[in-house]
Amino acid sequence: MKQALLSVPNKPESNFYEDLCTSMIAANIPWYKLQHIPDESTLRKNYLQPCYIQAIEHIRKSLEDSFIWIVVDETTDINGHYVANLLVGALNCDKLSRSFSGQVGTALLAFLIK
């Protein structure tokens, strides 16, 4: 018996899975909680990168042509891994600006700054 190849689902399902992936990331819900509908590896392989790129582009667009402020805080998680938390926003004296936060690695930090 041949194993079926993993492929990106058709467009209507694709939008559902993209929204599901984005929502679970935003709510910090582990993907194993889905109990294989779809399998977490399917989300990771097909939808995580586009969600990541979309989030970065949204942050860049929101902050373009602005002076920005950045706060970086390093800590360790429960397993002793080093984690950097990044908070960034636009400097604007006329109104409150929205801030963007998240745990980042050096690759993301370099990607944001470039």
mmCIF file of N, CA and C in Angstrom:
data_model
loop_
_atom_site.group_PDB
_atom_site.id
_atom_site.type_symbol
_atom_site.label_atom_id
_atom_site.label_comp_id
_atom_site.label_asym_id
_atom_site.label_seq_id
_atom_site.Cartn_x
_atom_site.Cartn_y
_atom_site.Cartn_z
ATOM 1 N N MET A 1 0.843 -1.167 0.000
ATOM 2 C CA MET A 1 0.000 0.000 0.000
ATOM 3 C C MET A 1 0.896 1.241 0.000
ATOM 4 N N LYS A 2 0.646 2.190 -0.867
ATOM 5 C CA LYS A 2 1.435 3.415 -0.947
ATOM 6 C C LYS A 2 0.875 4.456 0.018
ATOM 7 N N GLN A 3 1.791 5.217 0.599
ATOM 8 C CA GLN A 3 1.384 6.267 1.515
ATOM 9 C C GLN A 3 1.058 7.521 0.714
ATOM 10 N N ALA A 4 -0.032 8.168 1.054
ATOM 11 C CA ALA A 4 -0.417 9.397 0.379
ATOM 12 C C ALA A 4 0.553 10.509 0.751
ATOM 13 N N LEU A 5 0.877 11.355 -0.210
ATOM 14 C CA LEU A 5 1.774 12.472 0.038
ATOM 15 C C LEU A 5 1.023 13.607 0.720
ATOM 16 N N LEU A 6 1.730 14.291 1.612
ATOM 17 C CA LEU A 6 1.143 15.468 2.234
ATOM 18 C C LEU A 6 1.132 16.596 1.222
ATOM 19 N N SER A 7 0.027 17.263 1.111
ATOM 20 C CA SER A 7 -0.041 18.411 0.233
ATOM 21 C C SER A 7 -0.915 19.467 0.890
ATOM 22 N N VAL A 8 -0.772 20.678 0.409
ATOM 23 C CA VAL A 8 -1.585 21.761 0.943
ATOM 24 C C VAL A 8 -3.013 21.547 0.463
ATOM 25 N N PRO A 9 -4.001 21.579 1.371
ATOM 26 C CA PRO A 9 -5.389 21.358 0.989
ATOM 27 C C PRO A 9 -5.880 22.424 0.024
ATOM 28 N N ASN A 10 -7.058 22.147 -0.591
ATOM 29 C CA ASN A 10 -7.594 23.109 -1.546
ATOM 30 C C ASN A 10 -7.918 24.430 -0.839
ATOM 31 N N LYS A 11 -8.248 25.458 -1.586
ATOM 32 C CA LYS A 11 -8.329 26.825 -1.085
ATOM 33 C C LYS A 11 -9.299 27.032 0.087
ATOM 34 N N PRO A 12 -10.555 26.566 0.056
ATOM 35 C CA PRO A 12 -11.427 26.822 1.208
ATOM 36 C C PRO A 12 -10.883 26.218 2.504
ATOM 37 N N GLU A 13 -10.389 24.983 2.449
ATOM 38 C CA GLU A 13 -9.802 24.371 3.634
ATOM 39 C C GLU A 13 -8.524 25.094 4.027
ATOM 40 N N SER A 14 -7.779 25.551 3.029
ATOM 41 C CA SER A 14 -6.523 26.240 3.283
ATOM 42 C C SER A 14 -6.772 27.481 4.134
ATOM 43 N N ASN A 15 -7.794 28.261 3.799
ATOM 44 C CA ASN A 15 -8.123 29.444 4.591
ATOM 45 C C ASN A 15 -8.500 29.051 6.011
ATOM 46 N N PHE A 16 -9.245 27.983 6.156
ATOM 47 C CA PHE A 16 -9.625 27.517 7.488
ATOM 48 C C PHE A 16 -8.386 27.161 8.300
ATOM 49 N N TYR A 17 -7.472 26.393 7.697
ATOM 50 C CA TYR A 17 -6.278 25.972 8.417
ATOM 51 C C TYR A 17 -5.346 27.145 8.711
ATOM 52 N N GLU A 18 -5.267 28.102 7.801
ATOM 53 C CA GLU A 18 -4.460 29.298 8.065
ATOM 54 C C GLU A 18 -5.032 30.063 9.250
ATOM 55 N N ASP A 19 -6.357 30.235 9.272
ATOM 56 C CA ASP A 19 -7.002 30.928 10.388
ATOM 57 C C ASP A 19 -6.837 30.152 11.689
ATOM 58 N N LEU A 20 -6.958 28.831 11.611
ATOM 59 C CA LEU A 20 -6.780 27.990 12.784
ATOM 60 C C LEU A 20 -5.364 28.134 13.331
ATOM 61 N N CYS A 21 -4.392 28.070 12.456
ATOM 62 C CA CYS A 21 -2.984 28.191 12.845
ATOM 63 C C CYS A 21 -2.728 29.548 13.488
ATOM 64 N N THR A 22 -3.185 30.616 12.859
ATOM 65 C CA THR A 22 -2.992 31.963 13.380
ATOM 66 C C THR A 22 -3.667 32.127 14.738
ATOM 67 N N SER A 23 -4.875 31.614 14.878
ATOM 68 C CA SER A 23 -5.610 31.741 16.141
ATOM 69 C C SER A 23 -4.928 30.993 17.273
ATOM 70 N N MET A 24 -4.455 29.795 16.981
ATOM 71 C CA MET A 24 -3.805 29.009 18.025
ATOM 72 C C MET A 24 -2.480 29.634 18.451
ATOM 73 N N ILE A 25 -1.752 30.211 17.504
ATOM 74 C CA ILE A 25 -0.511 30.895 17.842
ATOM 75 C C ILE A 25 -0.815 32.123 18.705
ATOM 76 N N ALA A 26 -1.813 32.906 18.297
ATOM 77 C CA ALA A 26 -2.157 34.126 19.034
ATOM 78 C C ALA A 26 -2.627 33.819 20.458
ATOM 79 N N ALA A 27 -3.328 32.707 20.631
ATOM 80 C CA ALA A 27 -3.839 32.338 21.953
ATOM 81 C C ALA A 27 -2.846 31.488 22.745
ATOM 82 N N ASN A 28 -1.689 31.194 22.150
ATOM 83 C CA ASN A 28 -0.650 30.377 22.793
ATOM 84 C C ASN A 28 -1.182 28.990 23.181
ATOM 85 N N ILE A 29 -1.954 28.392 22.282
ATOM 86 C CA ILE A 29 -2.496 27.047 22.504
ATOM 87 C C ILE A 29 -1.597 26.042 21.798
ATOM 88 N N PRO A 30 -1.071 25.053 22.497
ATOM 89 C CA PRO A 30 -0.223 24.036 21.853
ATOM 90 C C PRO A 30 -1.001 23.265 20.793
ATOM 91 N N TRP A 31 -0.338 22.979 19.686
ATOM 92 C CA TRP A 31 -1.016 22.311 18.580
ATOM 93 C C TRP A 31 -1.409 20.879 18.883
ATOM 94 N N TYR A 32 -0.756 20.234 19.814
ATOM 95 C CA TYR A 32 -1.140 18.853 20.117
ATOM 96 C C TYR A 32 -2.543 18.788 20.714
ATOM 97 N N LYS A 33 -3.073 19.904 21.167
ATOM 98 C CA LYS A 33 -4.435 19.940 21.703
ATOM 99 C C LYS A 33 -5.480 19.677 20.625
ATOM 100 N N LEU A 34 -5.111 19.792 19.354
ATOM 101 C CA LEU A 34 -6.057 19.547 18.263
ATOM 102 C C LEU A 34 -6.462 18.082 18.161
ATOM 103 N N GLN A 35 -5.670 17.221 18.687
ATOM 104 C CA GLN A 35 -5.890 15.778 18.625
ATOM 105 C C GLN A 35 -6.039 15.299 17.185
ATOM 106 N N HIS A 36 -5.088 15.718 16.354
ATOM 107 C CA HIS A 36 -4.909 15.217 14.987
ATOM 108 C C HIS A 36 -5.984 15.653 14.000
ATOM 109 N N ILE A 37 -6.671 16.752 14.244
ATOM 110 C CA ILE A 37 -7.635 17.262 13.269
ATOM 111 C C ILE A 37 -7.292 18.705 12.989
ATOM 112 N N PRO A 38 -6.479 19.086 12.074
ATOM 113 C CA PRO A 38 -5.506 18.288 11.355
ATOM 114 C C PRO A 38 -4.319 17.974 12.267
ATOM 115 N N ASP A 39 -3.460 17.132 11.797
ATOM 116 C CA ASP A 39 -2.277 16.776 12.570
ATOM 117 C C ASP A 39 -1.391 18.004 12.736
ATOM 118 N N GLU A 40 -0.775 18.133 13.901
ATOM 119 C CA GLU A 40 0.061 19.305 14.165
ATOM 120 C C GLU A 40 1.221 19.437 13.181
ATOM 121 N N SER A 41 1.740 18.319 12.679
ATOM 122 C CA SER A 41 2.841 18.405 11.717
ATOM 123 C C SER A 41 2.368 19.002 10.393
ATOM 124 N N THR A 42 1.109 18.776 10.035
ATOM 125 C CA THR A 42 0.552 19.379 8.813
ATOM 126 C C THR A 42 0.504 20.888 8.950
ATOM 127 N N LEU A 43 0.053 21.371 10.103
ATOM 128 C CA LEU A 43 0.034 22.817 10.327
ATOM 129 C C LEU A 43 1.439 23.387 10.298
ATOM 130 N N ARG A 44 2.348 22.719 10.989
ATOM 131 C CA ARG A 44 3.723 23.212 11.068
ATOM 132 C C ARG A 44 4.383 23.256 9.691
ATOM 133 N N LYS A 45 4.190 22.209 8.889
ATOM 134 C CA LYS A 45 4.844 22.126 7.580
ATOM 135 C C LYS A 45 4.220 23.062 6.551
ATOM 136 N N ASN A 46 2.903 23.248 6.600
ATOM 137 C CA ASN A 46 2.219 23.977 5.532
ATOM 138 C C ASN A 46 1.751 25.382 5.892
ATOM 139 N N TYR A 47 1.571 25.681 7.175
ATOM 140 C CA TYR A 47 0.926 26.946 7.528
ATOM 141 C C TYR A 47 1.711 27.837 8.475
ATOM 142 N N LEU A 48 2.682 27.315 9.204
ATOM 143 C CA LEU A 48 3.408 28.133 10.173
ATOM 144 C C LEU A 48 4.210 29.228 9.491
ATOM 145 N N GLN A 49 4.954 28.895 8.465
ATOM 146 C CA GLN A 49 5.778 29.896 7.769
ATOM 147 C C GLN A 49 4.932 31.025 7.177
ATOM 148 N N PRO A 50 3.824 30.728 6.455
ATOM 149 C CA PRO A 50 3.003 31.831 5.948
ATOM 150 C C PRO A 50 2.414 32.703 7.067
ATOM 151 N N CYS A 51 2.016 32.099 8.183
ATOM 152 C CA CYS A 51 1.500 32.872 9.319
ATOM 153 C C CYS A 51 2.579 33.788 9.886
ATOM 154 N N TYR A 52 3.782 33.256 9.986
ATOM 155 C CA TYR A 52 4.917 34.022 10.496
ATOM 156 C C TYR A 52 5.196 35.216 9.586
ATOM 157 N N ILE A 53 5.279 34.967 8.291
ATOM 158 C CA ILE A 53 5.569 36.035 7.333
ATOM 159 C C ILE A 53 4.469 37.089 7.357
ATOM 160 N N GLN A 54 3.217 36.653 7.437
ATOM 161 C CA GLN A 54 2.092 37.585 7.488
ATOM 162 C C GLN A 54 2.159 38.458 8.749
ATOM 163 N N ALA A 55 2.506 37.877 9.883
ATOM 164 C CA ALA A 55 2.616 38.644 11.130
ATOM 165 C C ALA A 55 3.746 39.659 11.051
ATOM 166 N N ILE A 56 4.891 39.250 10.534
ATOM 167 C CA ILE A 56 6.030 40.165 10.404
ATOM 168 C C ILE A 56 5.698 41.315 9.454
ATOM 169 N N GLU A 57 5.063 41.007 8.335
ATOM 170 C CA GLU A 57 4.693 42.059 7.378
ATOM 171 C C GLU A 57 3.684 43.026 7.992
ATOM 172 N N HIS A 58 2.754 42.515 8.793
ATOM 173 C CA HIS A 58 1.778 43.377 9.471
ATOM 174 C C HIS A 58 2.487 44.333 10.432
ATOM 175 N N ILE A 59 3.449 43.816 11.183
ATOM 176 C CA ILE A 59 4.204 44.657 12.111
ATOM 177 C C ILE A 59 5.007 45.700 11.343
ATOM 178 N N ARG A 60 5.684 45.277 10.296
ATOM 179 C CA ARG A 60 6.470 46.220 9.489
ATOM 180 C C ARG A 60 5.590 47.321 8.904
ATOM 181 N N LYS A 61 4.425 46.933 8.367
ATOM 182 C CA LYS A 61 3.527 47.920 7.756
ATOM 183 C C LYS A 61 2.994 48.889 8.807
ATOM 184 N N SER A 62 2.686 48.373 9.994
ATOM 185 C CA SER A 62 2.161 49.219 11.063
ATOM 186 C C SER A 62 3.199 50.218 11.563
ATOM 187 N N LEU A 63 4.471 49.853 11.481
ATOM 188 C CA LEU A 63 5.532 50.693 12.031
ATOM 189 C C LEU A 63 6.318 51.461 10.981
ATOM 190 N N GLU A 64 6.001 51.265 9.704
ATOM 191 C CA GLU A 64 6.799 51.920 8.670
ATOM 192 C C GLU A 64 6.692 53.437 8.798
ATOM 193 N N ASP A 65 7.752 54.101 8.434
ATOM 194 C CA ASP A 65 7.842 55.567 8.492
ATOM 195 C C ASP A 65 7.659 56.109 9.905
ATOM 196 N N SER A 66 7.941 55.319 10.920
ATOM 197 C CA SER A 66 7.825 55.765 12.310
ATOM 198 C C SER A 66 9.140 55.519 13.032
ATOM 199 N N PHE A 67 9.400 56.365 13.987
ATOM 200 C CA PHE A 67 10.445 56.033 14.925
ATOM 201 C C PHE A 67 9.863 54.971 15.838
ATOM 202 N N ILE A 68 10.680 54.035 16.262
ATOM 203 C CA ILE A 68 10.158 52.950 17.079
ATOM 204 C C ILE A 68 10.871 52.870 18.418
ATOM 205 N N TRP A 69 10.209 52.239 19.371
ATOM 206 C CA TRP A 69 10.838 51.902 20.640
ATOM 207 C C TRP A 69 10.836 50.387 20.768
ATOM 208 N N ILE A 70 11.879 49.875 21.414
ATOM 209 C CA ILE A 70 12.044 48.428 21.567
ATOM 210 C C ILE A 70 12.445 48.128 23.010
ATOM 211 N N VAL A 71 11.798 47.135 23.578
ATOM 212 C CA VAL A 71 12.173 46.628 24.895
ATOM 213 C C VAL A 71 12.472 45.145 24.722
ATOM 214 N N VAL A 72 13.642 44.712 25.161
ATOM 215 C CA VAL A 72 14.015 43.303 25.099
ATOM 216 C C VAL A 72 14.306 42.833 26.522
ATOM 217 N N ASP A 73 13.700 41.735 26.896
ATOM 218 C CA ASP A 73 13.898 41.168 28.226
ATOM 219 C C ASP A 73 14.268 39.703 28.065
ATOM 220 N N GLU A 74 15.385 39.311 28.661
ATOM 221 C CA GLU A 74 15.823 37.923 28.584
ATOM 222 C C GLU A 74 15.460 37.212 29.880
ATOM 223 N N THR A 75 14.998 35.987 29.750
ATOM 224 C CA THR A 75 14.661 35.176 30.914
ATOM 225 C C THR A 75 14.905 33.711 30.566
ATOM 226 N N THR A 76 14.612 32.835 31.472
ATOM 227 C CA THR A 76 14.672 31.404 31.191
ATOM 228 C C THR A 76 13.301 30.806 31.395
ATOM 229 N N ASP A 77 12.981 29.801 30.602
ATOM 230 C CA ASP A 77 11.700 29.122 30.774
ATOM 231 C C ASP A 77 11.835 28.022 31.816
ATOM 232 N N ILE A 78 10.771 27.269 32.019
ATOM 233 C CA ILE A 78 10.740 26.235 33.039
ATOM 234 C C ILE A 78 11.786 25.141 32.805
ATOM 235 N N ASN A 79 12.210 24.961 31.537
ATOM 236 C CA ASN A 79 13.221 23.954 31.198
ATOM 237 C C ASN A 79 14.643 24.499 31.223
ATOM 238 N N GLY A 80 14.796 25.775 31.574
ATOM 239 C CA GLY A 80 16.118 26.370 31.627
ATOM 240 C C GLY A 80 16.607 26.929 30.311
ATOM 241 N N HIS A 81 15.748 26.968 29.287
ATOM 242 C CA HIS A 81 16.123 27.545 27.997
ATOM 243 C C HIS A 81 16.043 29.068 28.083
ATOM 244 N N TYR A 82 16.989 29.724 27.444
ATOM 245 C CA TYR A 82 16.956 31.182 27.402
ATOM 246 C C TYR A 82 15.889 31.640 26.419
ATOM 247 N N VAL A 83 15.129 32.631 26.827
ATOM 248 C CA VAL A 83 14.048 33.167 26.006
ATOM 249 C C VAL A 83 14.170 34.688 26.014
ATOM 250 N N ALA A 84 14.062 35.299 24.855
ATOM 251 C CA ALA A 84 14.045 36.753 24.749
ATOM 252 C C ALA A 84 12.628 37.189 24.430
ATOM 253 N N ASN A 85 12.104 38.079 25.227
ATOM 254 C CA ASN A 85 10.790 38.660 24.968
ATOM 255 C C ASN A 85 10.999 40.035 24.364
ATOM 256 N N LEU A 86 10.310 40.316 23.275
ATOM 257 C CA LEU A 86 10.478 41.565 22.549
ATOM 258 C C LEU A 86 9.158 42.320 22.550
ATOM 259 N N LEU A 87 9.223 43.602 22.853
ATOM 260 C CA LEU A 87 8.068 44.485 22.789
ATOM 261 C C LEU A 87 8.489 45.665 21.928
ATOM 262 N N VAL A 88 7.728 45.971 20.899
ATOM 263 C CA VAL A 88 8.084 47.043 19.971
ATOM 264 C C VAL A 88 6.825 47.843 19.631
ATOM 265 N N GLY A 89 6.999 49.141 19.425
ATOM 266 C CA GLY A 89 5.881 50.003 19.068
ATOM 267 C C GLY A 89 6.383 51.270 18.410
ATOM 268 N N ALA A 90 5.457 52.077 17.919
ATOM 269 C CA ALA A 90 5.806 53.331 17.252
ATOM 270 C C ALA A 90 5.838 54.463 18.271
ATOM 271 N N LEU A 91 6.839 55.313 18.158
ATOM 272 C CA LEU A 91 6.883 56.522 18.981
ATOM 273 C C LEU A 91 5.970 57.549 18.332
ATOM 274 N N ASN A 92 4.965 57.971 19.053
ATOM 275 C CA ASN A 92 4.013 58.930 18.511
ATOM 276 C C ASN A 92 3.510 59.792 19.657
ATOM 277 N N CYS A 93 3.801 61.077 19.607
ATOM 278 C CA CYS A 93 3.406 61.963 20.702
ATOM 279 C C CYS A 93 1.937 62.366 20.621
ATOM 280 N N ASP A 94 1.284 62.146 19.480
ATOM 281 C CA ASP A 94 -0.103 62.564 19.307
ATOM 282 C C ASP A 94 -1.118 61.537 19.795
ATOM 283 N N LYS A 95 -0.753 60.273 19.787
ATOM 284 C CA LYS A 95 -1.708 59.234 20.194
ATOM 285 C C LYS A 95 -0.955 58.027 20.725
ATOM 286 N N LEU A 96 -1.673 57.179 21.441
ATOM 287 C CA LEU A 96 -1.093 55.930 21.907
ATOM 288 C C LEU A 96 -0.877 55.007 20.725
ATOM 289 N N SER A 97 0.239 54.338 20.733
ATOM 290 C CA SER A 97 0.505 53.411 19.636
ATOM 291 C C SER A 97 0.297 51.989 20.110
ATOM 292 N N ARG A 98 -0.021 51.135 19.193
ATOM 293 C CA ARG A 98 -0.176 49.721 19.493
ATOM 294 C C ARG A 98 1.208 49.112 19.624
ATOM 295 N N SER A 99 1.374 48.253 20.601
ATOM 296 C CA SER A 99 2.658 47.571 20.739
ATOM 297 C C SER A 99 2.515 46.136 20.276
ATOM 298 N N PHE A 100 3.608 45.564 19.824
ATOM 299 C CA PHE A 100 3.661 44.182 19.362
ATOM 300 C C PHE A 100 4.627 43.449 20.258
ATOM 301 N N SER A 101 4.244 42.278 20.721
ATOM 302 C CA SER A 101 5.118 41.544 21.625
ATOM 303 C C SER A 101 5.189 40.086 21.225
ATOM 304 N N GLY A 102 6.199 39.424 21.720
ATOM 305 C CA GLY A 102 6.331 38.001 21.472
ATOM 306 C C GLY A 102 7.687 37.505 21.900
ATOM 307 N N GLN A 103 7.803 36.201 21.982
ATOM 308 C CA GLN A 103 9.094 35.597 22.268
ATOM 309 C C GLN A 103 9.840 35.482 20.957
ATOM 310 N N VAL A 104 11.082 35.876 20.975
ATOM 311 C CA VAL A 104 11.843 35.905 19.731
ATOM 312 C C VAL A 104 13.193 35.241 19.901
ATOM 313 N N GLY A 105 13.702 34.796 18.802
ATOM 314 C CA GLY A 105 15.077 34.334 18.725
ATOM 315 C C GLY A 105 15.887 35.355 17.967
ATOM 316 N N THR A 106 17.159 35.122 17.854
ATOM 317 C CA THR A 106 18.010 36.087 17.163
ATOM 318 C C THR A 106 17.643 36.209 15.680
ATOM 319 N N ALA A 107 17.152 35.127 15.079
ATOM 320 C CA ALA A 107 16.779 35.182 13.660
ATOM 321 C C ALA A 107 15.616 36.143 13.453
ATOM 322 N N LEU A 108 14.605 36.092 14.322
ATOM 323 C CA LEU A 108 13.463 36.999 14.195
ATOM 324 C C LEU A 108 13.882 38.429 14.460
ATOM 325 N N LEU A 109 14.700 38.649 15.467
ATOM 326 C CA LEU A 109 15.150 39.985 15.782
ATOM 327 C C LEU A 109 15.907 40.588 14.593
ATOM 328 N N ALA A 110 16.766 39.811 13.971
ATOM 329 C CA ALA A 110 17.500 40.290 12.794
ATOM 330 C C ALA A 110 16.545 40.541 11.635
ATOM 331 N N PHE A 111 15.514 39.699 11.486
ATOM 332 C CA PHE A 111 14.546 39.856 10.414
ATOM 333 C C PHE A 111 13.742 41.146 10.595
ATOM 334 N N LEU A 112 13.375 41.473 11.841
ATOM 335 C CA LEU A 112 12.620 42.689 12.113
ATOM 336 C C LEU A 112 13.434 43.944 11.824
ATOM 337 N N ILE A 113 14.701 43.892 12.173
ATOM 338 C CA ILE A 113 15.552 45.075 12.048
ATOM 339 C C ILE A 113 15.965 45.337 10.606
ATOM 340 N N LYS A 114 16.087 44.283 9.809
ATOM 341 C CA LYS A 114 16.592 44.447 8.437
ATOM 342 C C LYS A 114 15.720 45.297 7.560
#
